[in-house]
PDB file of C-alpha atoms and ligand atoms in Angstrom:
ATOM      1  CA  MET A   1       3.606  12.115 -23.178  1.00 65.00           C
ATOM      2  CA  SER A   2       0.388  13.455 -24.826  1.00 75.00           C
ATOM      3  CA  PHE A   3      -0.109  16.535 -25.844  1.00 77.00           C
ATOM      4  CA  GLU A   4      -3.414  17.008 -23.565  1.00 85.00           C
ATOM      5  CA  GLN A   5      -1.969  15.385 -20.868  1.00 86.00           C
ATOM      6  CA  MET A   6       1.719  17.002 -20.684  1.00 83.00           C
ATOM      7  CA  GLU A   7      -0.392  20.869 -20.962  1.00 88.00           C
ATOM      8  CA  LYS A   8      -2.678  19.973 -17.592  1.00 93.00           C
ATOM      9  CA  LEU A   9       0.711  18.478 -16.136  1.00 93.00           C
ATOM     10  CA  LYS A  10       2.561  21.480 -16.816  1.00 91.00           C
ATOM     11  CA  THR A  11      -0.282  23.946 -16.108  1.00 95.00           C
ATOM     12  CA  LYS A  12      -1.583  21.584 -13.480  1.00 97.00           C
ATOM     13  CA  LEU A  13       1.625  20.042 -11.580  1.00 98.00           C
ATOM     14  CA  PRO A  14       3.352  22.697  -9.363  1.00 98.00           C
ATOM     15  CA  GLU A  15      -0.963  22.864  -7.825  1.00 98.00           C
ATOM     16  CA  TRP A  16      -1.266  19.518  -6.982  1.00 98.00           C
ATOM     17  CA  LEU A  17       2.310  19.031  -5.244  1.00 98.00           C
ATOM     18  CA  GLU A  18       1.517  22.244  -2.703  1.00 98.00           C
ATOM     19  CA  THR A  19      -1.692  20.442  -1.996  1.00 98.00           C
ATOM     20  CA  SER A  20       0.082  17.097  -0.720  1.00 98.00           C
ATOM     21  CA  ARG A  21       2.944  19.035   0.691  1.00 98.00           C
ATOM     22  CA  LEU A  22       0.694  20.109   3.048  1.00 98.00           C
ATOM     23  CA  ARG A  23       0.184  16.269   4.443  1.00 98.00           C
ATOM     24  CA  THR A  24       4.286  16.652   5.647  1.00 97.00           C
ATOM     25  CA  GLY A  25       3.245  18.007   8.897  1.00 96.00           C
ATOM     26  CA  GLN A  26       1.868  15.126  10.168  1.00 97.00           C
ATOM     27  CA  GLY A  27       4.227  12.765   9.800  1.00 97.00           C
ATOM     28  CA  ASP A  28       7.699  12.624  10.330  1.00 97.00           C
ATOM     29  CA  VAL A  29      11.512  12.196   8.274  1.00 97.00           C
ATOM     30  CA  ALA A  30      13.377   8.375   9.432  1.00 97.00           C
ATOM     31  CA  ALA A  31      15.564   8.743  12.464  1.00 93.00           C
ATOM     32  CA  TYR A  32      16.988   5.240  13.279  1.00 94.00           C
ATOM     33  CA  ILE A  33      19.390   5.797  11.264  1.00 95.00           C
ATOM     34  CA  PRO A  34      20.856   9.008  12.221  1.00 96.00           C
ATOM     35  CA  GLU A  35      21.927  10.500   9.435  1.00 95.00           C
ATOM     36  CA  LEU A  36      18.846  10.116   7.503  1.00 96.00           C
ATOM     37  CA  ALA A  37      16.580  12.305  10.410  1.00 96.00           C
ATOM     38  CA  LYS A  38      18.938  15.600   8.729  1.00 96.00           C
ATOM     39  CA  ALA A  39      16.379  15.983   5.726  1.00 97.00           C
ATOM     40  CA  SER A  40      13.772  17.900   5.764  1.00 97.00           C
ATOM     41  CA  ARG A  41      10.564  17.274   6.718  1.00 97.00           C
ATOM     42  CA  ASP A  42       8.964  20.027   4.648  1.00 97.00           C
ATOM     43  CA  THR A  43      10.549  18.814   0.890  1.00 98.00           C
ATOM     44  CA  LEU A  44       8.492  17.048  -1.427  1.00 98.00           C
ATOM     45  CA  GLY A  45       9.654  17.124  -5.125  1.00 98.00           C
ATOM     46  CA  ILE A  46       8.176  14.890  -8.614  1.00 98.00           C
ATOM     47  CA  HIS A  47       9.833  14.498 -11.860  1.00 98.00           C
ATOM     48  CA  ILE A  48       7.772  12.301 -14.576  1.00 97.00           C
ATOM     49  CA  ALA A  49       9.620  11.531 -18.082  1.00 97.00           C
ATOM     50  CA  ASP A  50       8.496   9.834 -20.925  1.00 96.00           C
ATOM     51  CA  SER A  51       9.898   7.798 -23.413  1.00 95.00           C
ATOM     52  CA  GLN A  52      10.321  10.837 -26.317  1.00 94.00           C
ATOM     53  CA  GLY A  53      12.360  12.819 -24.020  1.00 94.00           C
ATOM     54  CA  GLN A  54       9.835  15.132 -22.165  1.00 95.00           C
ATOM     55  CA  THR A  55      10.105  15.835 -18.968  1.00 96.00           C
ATOM     56  CA  VAL A  56       7.380  18.364 -16.310  1.00 97.00           C
ATOM     57  CA  SER A  57       8.516  18.634 -12.425  1.00 97.00           C
ATOM     58  CA  ALA A  58       7.967  20.247  -9.847  1.00 98.00           C
ATOM     59  CA  GLY A  59       9.052  21.043  -5.977  1.00 98.00           C
ATOM     60  CA  ASP A  60      11.551  20.767  -4.770  1.00 98.00           C
ATOM     61  CA  CYS A  61      12.671  17.585  -7.137  1.00 96.00           C
ATOM     62  CA  GLY A  62      16.447  18.261  -7.542  1.00 96.00           C
ATOM     63  CA  VAL A  63      16.839  17.290  -3.655  1.00 98.00           C
ATOM     64  CA  PRO A  64      19.067  14.552  -3.211  1.00 98.00           C
ATOM     65  CA  PHE A  65      18.425  12.254  -1.190  1.00 98.00           C
ATOM     66  CA  THR A  66      19.333   8.694  -0.779  1.00 98.00           C
ATOM     67  CA  MET A  67      17.655   5.520  -2.766  1.00 98.00           C
ATOM     68  CA  GLN A  68      17.068   3.043   0.163  1.00 98.00           C
ATOM     69  CA  SER A  69      14.965   0.431  -0.150  1.00 98.00           C
ATOM     70  CA  ILE A  70      14.401   1.847  -3.867  1.00 98.00           C
ATOM     71  CA  SER A  71      17.813   0.301  -5.345  1.00 98.00           C
ATOM     72  CA  LYS A  72      16.419  -3.637  -3.867  1.00 98.00           C
ATOM     73  CA  VAL A  73      14.429  -3.827  -6.425  1.00 98.00           C
ATOM     74  CA  PHE A  74      17.738  -2.848  -8.720  1.00 98.00           C
ATOM     75  CA  THR A  75      19.803  -5.791  -7.256  1.00 98.00           C
ATOM     76  CA  LEU A  76      16.949  -7.813  -7.324  1.00 98.00           C
ATOM     77  CA  ILE A  77      17.518  -7.595 -11.349  1.00 98.00           C
ATOM     78  CA  LEU A  78      20.836  -7.290 -11.637  1.00 98.00           C
ATOM     79  CA  ALA A  79      21.130 -11.167  -9.149  1.00 98.00           C
ATOM     80  CA  LEU A  80      18.135 -12.021 -11.486  1.00 98.00           C
ATOM     81  CA  MET A  81      20.595 -11.353 -14.513  1.00 98.00           C
ATOM     82  CA  ASP A  82      24.256 -12.876 -12.752  1.00 98.00           C
ATOM     83  CA  HIS A  83      22.525 -16.538 -11.812  1.00 98.00           C
ATOM     84  CA  GLY A  84      19.032 -16.917 -13.160  1.00 98.00           C
ATOM     85  CA  GLU A  85      15.002 -17.248 -11.519  1.00 98.00           C
ATOM     86  CA  GLU A  86      16.251 -20.578  -9.996  1.00 98.00           C
ATOM     87  CA  ALA A  87      19.383 -19.893  -8.278  1.00 97.00           C
ATOM     88  CA  VAL A  88      17.543 -16.252  -6.919  1.00 98.00           C
ATOM     89  CA  PHE A  89      14.368 -17.904  -5.399  1.00 98.00           C
ATOM     90  CA  TYR A  90      16.353 -21.359  -3.736  1.00 97.00           C
ATOM     91  CA  ASN A  91      17.318 -18.698  -1.949  1.00 96.00           C
ATOM     92  CA  VAL A  92      14.604 -15.812  -1.569  1.00 97.00           C
ATOM     93  CA  GLY A  93      10.238 -16.660  -1.511  1.00 96.00           C
ATOM     94  CA  LYS A  94       7.803 -14.152  -3.818  1.00 97.00           C
ATOM     95  CA  GLU A  95       5.213 -13.623  -1.201  1.00 94.00           C
ATOM     96  CA  PRO A  96       4.530 -10.763   0.556  1.00 92.00           C
ATOM     97  CA  THR A  97       5.432 -10.713   4.887  1.00 91.00           C
ATOM     98  CA  GLY A  98       2.669  -8.457   6.666  1.00 86.00           C
ATOM     99  CA  ASP A  99       5.231  -7.754   8.889  1.00 87.00           C
ATOM    100  CA  ASP A 100       7.836  -4.943   9.737  1.00 87.00           C
ATOM    101  CA  PHE A 101      10.068  -4.299   6.476  1.00 90.00           C
ATOM    102  CA  ASN A 102      13.259  -5.229   9.302  1.00 89.00           C
ATOM    103  CA  SER A 103      10.656  -8.728  10.984  1.00 88.00           C
ATOM    104  CA  MET A 104      13.119 -11.631  11.283  1.00 87.00           C
ATOM    105  CA  ILE A 105       9.973 -13.532  13.111  1.00 87.00           C
ATOM    106  CA  LYS A 106       9.239 -15.586  10.173  1.00 88.00           C
ATOM    107  CA  LEU A 107      13.044 -16.571   9.544  1.00 87.00           C
ATOM    108  CA  GLU A 108      11.882 -18.410  12.168  1.00 85.00           C
ATOM    109  CA  LEU A 109       8.912 -19.680  12.808  1.00 86.00           C
ATOM    110  CA  VAL A 110       8.393 -20.497   9.045  1.00 88.00           C
ATOM    111  CA  GLU A 111      10.467 -23.459   7.227  1.00 86.00           C
ATOM    112  CA  PRO A 112      13.436 -23.000   5.597  1.00 87.00           C
ATOM    113  CA  GLY A 113      13.953 -20.190   6.823  1.00 88.00           C
ATOM    114  CA  ILE A 114      14.392 -17.657   4.276  1.00 93.00           C
ATOM    115  CA  PRO A 115      12.795 -14.942   3.519  1.00 95.00           C
ATOM    116  CA  PHE A 116       9.707 -14.629   2.760  1.00 95.00           C
ATOM    117  CA  ASN A 117      10.862 -11.364  -0.528  1.00 97.00           C
ATOM    118  CA  PRO A 118      13.149  -9.642  -2.261  1.00 97.00           C
ATOM    119  CA  LEU A 119      12.633  -6.601  -0.609  1.00 97.00           C
ATOM    120  CA  ILE A 120      12.127  -6.712   3.534  1.00 96.00           C
ATOM    121  CA  ASN A 121      15.516  -6.198   4.449  1.00 97.00           C
ATOM    122  CA  ALA A 122      16.311 -10.372   5.144  1.00 97.00           C
ATOM    123  CA  GLY A 123      15.092 -10.751   1.647  1.00 97.00           C
ATOM    124  CA  ALA A 124      17.201  -7.870   0.747  1.00 98.00           C
ATOM    125  CA  ILE A 125      20.621  -8.838   2.340  1.00 98.00           C
ATOM    126  CA  THR A 126      20.029 -11.957   1.254  1.00 98.00           C
ATOM    127  CA  VAL A 127      20.412 -10.398  -2.939  1.00 98.00           C
ATOM    128  CA  SER A 128      23.182  -9.262  -2.278  1.00 98.00           C
ATOM    129  CA  SER A 129      25.132 -12.146  -1.160  1.00 98.00           C
ATOM    130  CA  LEU A 130      24.105 -13.341  -4.724  1.00 98.00           C
ATOM    131  CA  ILE A 131      25.574 -10.829  -6.497  1.00 98.00           C
ATOM    132  CA  ALA A 132      28.312 -11.876  -9.419  1.00 98.00           C
ATOM    133  CA  GLY A 133      31.579 -10.640  -7.759  1.00 98.00           C
ATOM    134  CA  ASP A 134      35.029 -12.527  -5.775  1.00 97.00           C
ATOM    135  CA  SER A 135      34.835  -9.567  -3.101  1.00 98.00           C
ATOM    136  CA  PRO A 136      32.514  -7.032  -1.256  1.00 98.00           C
ATOM    137  CA  GLU A 137      34.164  -3.980  -3.043  1.00 98.00           C
ATOM    138  CA  GLU A 138      33.467  -5.448  -6.708  1.00 98.00           C
ATOM    139  CA  LYS A 139      29.708  -6.741  -5.637  1.00 98.00           C
ATOM    140  CA  SER A 140      29.689  -2.827  -4.992  1.00 98.00           C
ATOM    141  CA  ALA A 141      31.474  -1.487  -8.620  1.00 98.00           C
ATOM    142  CA  ARG A 142      29.136  -3.721 -10.258  1.00 98.00           C
ATOM    143  CA  ILE A 143      26.395  -2.512  -8.674  1.00 98.00           C
ATOM    144  CA  LEU A 144      26.705   1.244  -8.801  1.00 98.00           C
ATOM    145  CA  HIS A 145      27.639   0.651 -12.837  1.00 98.00           C
ATOM    146  CA  PHE A 146      24.203  -1.322 -13.080  1.00 98.00           C
ATOM    147  CA  PHE A 147      22.816   2.186 -11.583  1.00 98.00           C
ATOM    148  CA  ARG A 148      23.710   4.385 -13.948  1.00 98.00           C
ATOM    149  CA  LYS A 149      23.726   3.049 -16.832  1.00 98.00           C
ATOM    150  CA  LEU A 150      18.877   2.703 -15.238  1.00 98.00           C
ATOM    151  CA  ALA A 151      20.349   6.397 -14.482  1.00 98.00           C
ATOM    152  CA  SER A 152      21.657   7.303 -17.409  1.00 97.00           C
ATOM    153  CA  ASN A 153      24.017   8.956 -15.140  1.00 98.00           C
ATOM    154  CA  GLU A 154      27.760   8.887 -14.603  1.00 98.00           C
ATOM    155  CA  ARG A 155      27.427  10.623 -11.185  1.00 98.00           C
ATOM    156  CA  LEU A 156      25.997   8.451  -8.967  1.00 98.00           C
ATOM    157  CA  ASP A 157      27.922   7.610  -6.166  1.00 98.00           C
ATOM    158  CA  TYR A 158      27.377   7.206  -2.934  1.00 98.00           C
ATOM    159  CA  ASN A 159      25.982   9.375   0.385  1.00 98.00           C
ATOM    160  CA  MET A 160      28.921   8.226   2.303  1.00 98.00           C
ATOM    161  CA  ASP A 161      28.204   9.700   5.587  1.00 98.00           C
ATOM    162  CA  VAL A 162      24.702   8.283   5.151  1.00 98.00           C
ATOM    163  CA  TYR A 163      26.272   4.482   4.987  1.00 98.00           C
ATOM    164  CA  HIS A 164      28.435   4.915   7.959  1.00 97.00           C
ATOM    165  CA  SER A 165      25.699   5.614  10.069  1.00 97.00           C
ATOM    166  CA  GLU A 166      24.247   3.032   8.874  1.00 97.00           C
ATOM    167  CA  LEU A 167      26.756   0.678   9.157  1.00 96.00           C
ATOM    168  CA  GLU A 168      27.334   2.090  13.149  1.00 96.00           C
ATOM    169  CA  THR A 169      23.716   1.471  14.417  1.00 96.00           C
ATOM    170  CA  GLY A 170      22.275  -0.983  11.705  1.00 96.00           C
ATOM    171  CA  ASP A 171      22.282  -3.715  14.674  1.00 97.00           C
ATOM    172  CA  LEU A 172      19.041  -5.132  13.413  1.00 96.00           C
ATOM    173  CA  ASN A 173      19.979  -6.048  10.101  1.00 97.00           C
ATOM    174  CA  ARG A 174      22.870  -7.417  11.384  1.00 98.00           C
ATOM    175  CA  SER A 175      20.703  -8.873  13.773  1.00 97.00           C
ATOM    176  CA  LEU A 176      18.842 -10.958  10.611  1.00 96.00           C
ATOM    177  CA  ALA A 177      22.538 -11.296   8.631  1.00 97.00           C
ATOM    178  CA  TYR A 178      23.663 -13.796  11.247  1.00 97.00           C
ATOM    179  CA  PHE A 179      20.250 -15.100  11.806  1.00 94.00           C
ATOM    180  CA  LEU A 180      20.001 -16.166   7.391  1.00 96.00           C
ATOM    181  CA  LYS A 181      24.057 -16.898   8.732  1.00 96.00           C
ATOM    182  CA  GLN A 182      23.209 -19.886  10.482  1.00 94.00           C
ATOM    183  CA  ASN A 183      19.864 -20.449   8.190  1.00 93.00           C
ATOM    184  CA  GLY A 184      22.381 -21.730   5.295  1.00 94.00           C
ATOM    185  CA  VAL A 185      21.525 -19.184   3.925  1.00 96.00           C
ATOM    186  CA  LEU A 186      24.121 -16.342   3.321  1.00 97.00           C
ATOM    187  CA  LYS A 187      27.343 -18.424   2.464  1.00 95.00           C
ATOM    188  CA  ASP A 188      30.008 -15.054   2.985  1.00 97.00           C
ATOM    189  CA  PRO A 189      30.693 -13.514   6.105  1.00 98.00           C
ATOM    190  CA  VAL A 190      28.503 -10.973   7.254  1.00 98.00           C
ATOM    191  CA  GLU A 191      30.325  -8.216   7.436  1.00 98.00           C
ATOM    192  CA  ASP A 192      31.136  -8.588   3.492  1.00 98.00           C
ATOM    193  CA  VAL A 193      27.389  -8.921   2.451  1.00 98.00           C
ATOM    194  CA  LEU A 194      25.752  -5.942   4.675  1.00 98.00           C
ATOM    195  CA  SER A 195      28.916  -3.783   3.436  1.00 98.00           C
ATOM    196  CA  VAL A 196      27.545  -4.228   0.218  1.00 98.00           C
ATOM    197  CA  TYR A 197      23.887  -3.986   1.056  1.00 98.00           C
ATOM    198  CA  PHE A 198      24.675  -0.792   2.410  1.00 98.00           C
ATOM    199  CA  ARG A 199      26.203   0.911   0.186  1.00 98.00           C
ATOM    200  CA  HIS A 200      23.150   0.207  -2.452  1.00 98.00           C
ATOM    201  CA  CYS A 201      20.967   1.977  -0.024  1.00 98.00           C
ATOM    202  CA  SER A 202      23.121   4.619   0.328  1.00 98.00           C
ATOM    203  CA  ILE A 203      23.293   5.281  -3.275  1.00 98.00           C
ATOM    204  CA  GLU A 204      21.985   8.671  -3.844  1.00 98.00           C
ATOM    205  CA  VAL A 205      19.343  10.564  -6.320  1.00 98.00           C
ATOM    206  CA  ASP A 206      17.618  13.356  -7.000  1.00 98.00           C
ATOM    207  CA  CYS A 207      14.032  12.872  -8.872  1.00 98.00           C
ATOM    208  CA  SER A 208      14.916  12.536 -11.829  1.00 98.00           C
ATOM    209  CA  ASP A 209      17.225  10.082 -11.839  1.00 98.00           C
ATOM    210  CA  LEU A 210      14.745   7.938 -10.078  1.00 98.00           C
ATOM    211  CA  SER A 211      12.075   8.943 -13.166  1.00 98.00           C
ATOM    212  CA  ARG A 212      15.024   7.644 -15.337  1.00 98.00           C
ATOM    213  CA  MET A 213      14.991   4.682 -13.718  1.00 98.00           C
ATOM    214  CA  ALA A 214      11.340   4.096 -13.739  1.00 98.00           C
ATOM    215  CA  LEU A 215      11.600   4.739 -17.118  1.00 98.00           C
ATOM    216  CA  VAL A 216      13.367   1.563 -18.042  1.00 98.00           C
ATOM    217  CA  LEU A 217      11.104  -0.720 -16.340  1.00 98.00           C
ATOM    218  CA  ALA A 218       8.098   1.218 -17.944  1.00 98.00           C
ATOM    219  CA  PHE A 219       9.392  -0.036 -21.464  1.00 98.00           C
ATOM    220  CA  ASP A 220       9.965  -3.872 -20.803  1.00 98.00           C
ATOM    221  CA  GLY A 221      14.462  -3.264 -19.849  1.00 98.00           C
ATOM    222  CA  VAL A 222      14.296  -1.095 -22.659  1.00 98.00           C
ATOM    223  CA  ASP A 223      16.188   2.751 -22.360  1.00 97.00           C
ATOM    224  CA  PRO A 224      13.387   4.296 -24.748  1.00 96.00           C
ATOM    225  CA  HIS A 225      16.133   7.322 -24.572  1.00 94.00           C
ATOM    226  CA  SER A 226      18.652   5.111 -26.409  1.00 95.00           C
ATOM    227  CA  GLY A 227      16.837   2.078 -28.165  1.00 97.00           C
ATOM    228  CA  GLU A 228      19.713  -0.080 -25.717  1.00 97.00           C
ATOM    229  CA  MET A 229      17.974  -3.460 -23.999  1.00 98.00           C
ATOM    230  CA  LEU A 230      19.036  -2.824 -20.132  1.00 98.00           C
ATOM    231  CA  ILE A 231      17.308  -5.866 -18.862  1.00 98.00           C
ATOM    232  CA  PRO A 232      15.394  -8.920 -20.027  1.00 98.00           C
ATOM    233  CA  ARG A 233      11.759  -8.548 -19.821  1.00 98.00           C
ATOM    234  CA  ARG A 234      10.963 -12.027 -18.033  1.00 98.00           C
ATOM    235  CA  TYR A 235      13.274 -10.155 -15.267  1.00 98.00           C
ATOM    236  CA  ILE A 236      11.259  -6.967 -15.424  1.00 98.00           C
ATOM    237  CA  GLN A 237       7.667  -8.223 -15.063  1.00 98.00           C
ATOM    238  CA  ILE A 238       8.907 -10.092 -12.250  1.00 98.00           C
ATOM    239  CA  ALA A 239      10.357  -6.902 -10.553  1.00 98.00           C
ATOM    240  CA  LYS A 240       7.065  -5.254 -11.499  1.00 98.00           C
ATOM    241  CA  THR A 241       4.848  -7.361  -9.255  1.00 98.00           C
ATOM    242  CA  PHE A 242       7.160  -7.324  -6.696  1.00 98.00           C
ATOM    243  CA  MET A 243       6.479  -3.745  -5.905  1.00 98.00           C
ATOM    244  CA  VAL A 244       2.784  -3.911  -6.668  1.00 98.00           C
ATOM    245  CA  THR A 245       2.969  -6.715  -3.952  1.00 97.00           C
ATOM    246  CA  CYS A 246       5.329  -5.362  -1.497  1.00 96.00           C
ATOM    247  CA  GLY A 247       6.523  -2.471  -3.265  1.00 97.00           C
ATOM    248  CA  MET A 248       4.978   0.035  -0.739  1.00 97.00           C
ATOM    249  CA  TYR A 249       5.390  -2.532   2.612  1.00 93.00           C
ATOM    250  CA  ASN A 250       2.450  -3.065   5.043  1.00 93.00           C
ATOM    251  CA  ALA A 251       0.500  -0.582   2.471  1.00 96.00           C
ATOM    252  CA  SER A 252       0.444  -1.982  -0.570  1.00 97.00           C
ATOM    253  CA  GLY A 253      -2.416  -3.142  -0.843  1.00 97.00           C
ATOM    254  CA  GLU A 254      -3.898   0.076  -0.284  1.00 97.00           C
ATOM    255  CA  PHE A 255      -1.995   1.905  -2.312  1.00 98.00           C
ATOM    256  CA  ALA A 256      -2.783  -0.742  -5.131  1.00 98.00           C
ATOM    257  CA  ILE A 257      -6.243   0.728  -4.399  1.00 98.00           C
ATOM    258  CA  ASP A 258      -5.655   4.093  -4.209  1.00 98.00           C
ATOM    259  CA  VAL A 259      -2.980   4.320  -7.102  1.00 98.00           C
ATOM    260  CA  GLY A 260      -2.735   0.985  -8.557  1.00 98.00           C
ATOM    261  CA  LEU A 261       0.511   1.793  -9.608  1.00 98.00           C
ATOM    262  CA  PRO A 262       3.652  -0.428  -9.460  1.00 98.00           C
ATOM    263  CA  ALA A 263       5.839   1.434  -7.296  1.00 98.00           C
ATOM    264  CA  LYS A 264       9.012   0.912  -4.450  1.00 98.00           C
ATOM    265  CA  SER A 265       9.430   2.991  -1.509  1.00 98.00           C
ATOM    266  CA  GLY A 266      11.775   3.896   1.453  1.00 98.00           C
ATOM    267  CA  VAL A 267      12.651   5.288   4.799  1.00 98.00           C
ATOM    268  CA  SER A 268      14.607   8.947   3.381  1.00 98.00           C
ATOM    269  CA  GLY A 269      11.348   9.429   1.479  1.00 98.00           C
ATOM    270  CA  GLY A 270      11.880   8.502  -1.942  1.00 98.00           C
ATOM    271  CA  ILE A 271       9.465   6.565  -4.405  1.00 98.00           C
ATOM    272  CA  MET A 272      10.346   5.435  -7.431  1.00 98.00           C
ATOM    273  CA  ALA A 273       6.576   4.783 -10.330  1.00 98.00           C
ATOM    274  CA  LEU A 274       5.889   4.188 -13.445  1.00 98.00           C
ATOM    275  CA  VAL A 275       2.574   4.219 -15.605  1.00 98.00           C
ATOM    276  CA  PRO A 276       3.650   1.057 -17.740  1.00 98.00           C
ATOM    277  CA  GLY A 277       4.204   2.067 -21.982  1.00 97.00           C
ATOM    278  CA  GLN A 278       3.832   5.969 -20.294  1.00 96.00           C
ATOM    279  CA  TYR A 279       6.158   7.216 -17.652  1.00 97.00           C
ATOM    280  CA  GLY A 280       8.466   6.460 -15.041  1.00 98.00           C
ATOM    281  CA  ILE A 281       8.270   8.955 -12.204  1.00 98.00           C
ATOM    282  CA  GLY A 282       9.888   9.268  -9.206  1.00 98.00           C
ATOM    283  CA  VAL A 283       8.921  11.511  -5.764  1.00 98.00           C
ATOM    284  CA  VAL A 284      11.288  12.915  -2.578  1.00 98.00           C
ATOM    285  CA  GLY A 285       9.035  13.305   0.082  1.00 98.00           C
ATOM    286  CA  PRO A 286      11.185  12.570   3.415  1.00 98.00           C
ATOM    287  CA  SER A 287       7.749  12.749   5.752  1.00 98.00           C
ATOM    288  CA  LEU A 288       7.122   9.280   6.497  1.00 98.00           C
ATOM    289  CA  ASN A 289       2.841   8.532   7.241  1.00 97.00           C
ATOM    290  CA  ASN A 290       2.998   5.213   9.964  1.00 95.00           C
ATOM    291  CA  LYS A 291       3.371   2.731   7.519  1.00 94.00           C
ATOM    292  CA  GLY A 292       6.809   4.259   6.082  1.00 95.00           C
ATOM    293  CA  ASN A 293       5.758   5.714   2.478  1.00 97.00           C
ATOM    294  CA  SER A 294       6.046   9.418   1.970  1.00 98.00           C
ATOM    295  CA  ILE A 295       3.131  10.779   3.496  1.00 98.00           C
ATOM    296  CA  ALA A 296       2.542  13.509   0.683  1.00 98.00           C
ATOM    297  CA  GLY A 297       4.450  11.509  -1.653  1.00 98.00           C
ATOM    298  CA  VAL A 298       1.570   9.021  -2.112  1.00 98.00           C
ATOM    299  CA  HIS A 299      -1.286  11.938  -1.768  1.00 98.00           C
ATOM    300  CA  LEU A 300       0.544  13.635  -4.324  1.00 98.00           C
ATOM    301  CA  LEU A 301       0.349   9.494  -7.142  1.00 98.00           C
ATOM    302  CA  GLU A 302      -3.099   9.861  -5.981  1.00 98.00           C
ATOM    303  CA  ARG A 303      -4.318  12.878  -7.089  1.00 98.00           C
ATOM    304  CA  LEU A 304      -2.437  11.934 -10.445  1.00 98.00           C
ATOM    305  CA  SER A 305      -3.931   7.946 -10.669  1.00 98.00           C
ATOM    306  CA  LYS A 306      -6.890   9.749 -10.082  1.00 98.00           C
ATOM    307  CA  GLU A 307      -7.019  12.741 -12.785  1.00 97.00           C
ATOM    308  CA  PHE A 308      -5.408  10.465 -15.693  1.00 96.00           C
ATOM    309  CA  ASP A 309      -7.013   6.949 -15.240  1.00 97.00           C
ATOM    310  CA  TRP A 310      -3.639   5.733 -14.446  1.00 97.00           C
ATOM    311  CA  SER A 311      -4.366   2.602 -12.853  1.00 98.00           C
ATOM    312  CA  LEU A 312      -3.822  -0.516 -13.613  1.00 98.00           C
ATOM    313  CA  PHE A 313      -6.573  -2.311 -12.622  1.00 97.00           C
TER     314      PHE A 313
HETATM  315  O1  DON B 401      17.903  -1.118   5.748  1.00 92.59           O
HETATM  316  C1  DON B 401      17.775  -0.659   6.090  1.00 92.59           C
HETATM  317  O2  DON B 401      17.261  -0.275   7.143  1.00 92.59           O
HETATM  318  C2  DON B 401      17.068   0.819   4.471  1.00 92.59           C
HETATM  319  N1  DON B 401      18.714   1.272   4.582  1.00 92.59           N
HETATM  320  C3  DON B 401      17.011   0.348   4.390  1.00 92.59           C
HETATM  321  C4  DON B 401      15.112   0.391   4.606  1.00 92.59           C
HETATM  322  C5  DON B 401      14.079   1.214   3.521  1.00 92.59           C
HETATM  323  O3  DON B 401      14.751   1.652   2.719  1.00 92.59           O
HETATM  324  C6  DON B 401      12.693   0.372   4.109  1.00 92.59           C
HETATM  325  N2  DON B 401      13.461  -1.620   3.400  1.00 92.59           N
HETATM  326  N3  DON B 401      12.147  -2.127   3.108  1.00 92.59           N
END
């Protein structure tokens, strides 16, 4: 982090965060997974990490939350590392949908009936089924091990209340999975695949964990703190591209224009963003806008991007 940027962030970030926090009342927490409805609407936190170990944070950055769809970026990477590009993209496409993240409409309407991309639910469920391992338990253990390594945090674990809450209420995901099985995309039993999918969505992090995971993406797969290569560069390129084109649901175009950074959001209100070659960023703000993204989190990232001219475009 440059000295000037660091100084400005340290003095201004708390004030910018409080300005963004005023937006939380205009959105609402996700309620379709009952356990997520318990989150506080006013929560807003951010943590920014750089390659030298410097960090800046503000607000409720220590509040734990589940990764939800943010996990899909890393399960995609793990599936690519397990099987390579050709095998993964035989089963899942590379295009945005313009539909809701849990929609099944294109699975029926567009041949050959594979999910449009790995970040919508149908795509991520398919990716979960591709993770190497002889059982759902082994697949899940490999995912958790990978995530712990990326976050440099051996204590990362599942939030089992959120896992069970989604397992009990996730019938739309169940429908998607049966459809995928009918289309020949899923080979394993539906409940086995869903248990892997729901588990990785329920991995609990805080903003600091997310910023560390994003930092590995920002440095082309190398953990800049240890110097260890964790992900091949090509797969980072693929993941970052999906983050730009589909990472913020149907507001990805708007986010690219207003913020201009690769990012992925989740229904728990988390946003993972990165400034390539510079920073990893973790945000939490459970109050969501009508596109399903953290209303105050997006506002804060837009402010930061404009202040520091972070847009890639
Ligand atoms: O499957 C679900 O609906 C949640 N576990 C994750 C949804 C989410 O964060 C948005 N998905 N793209």
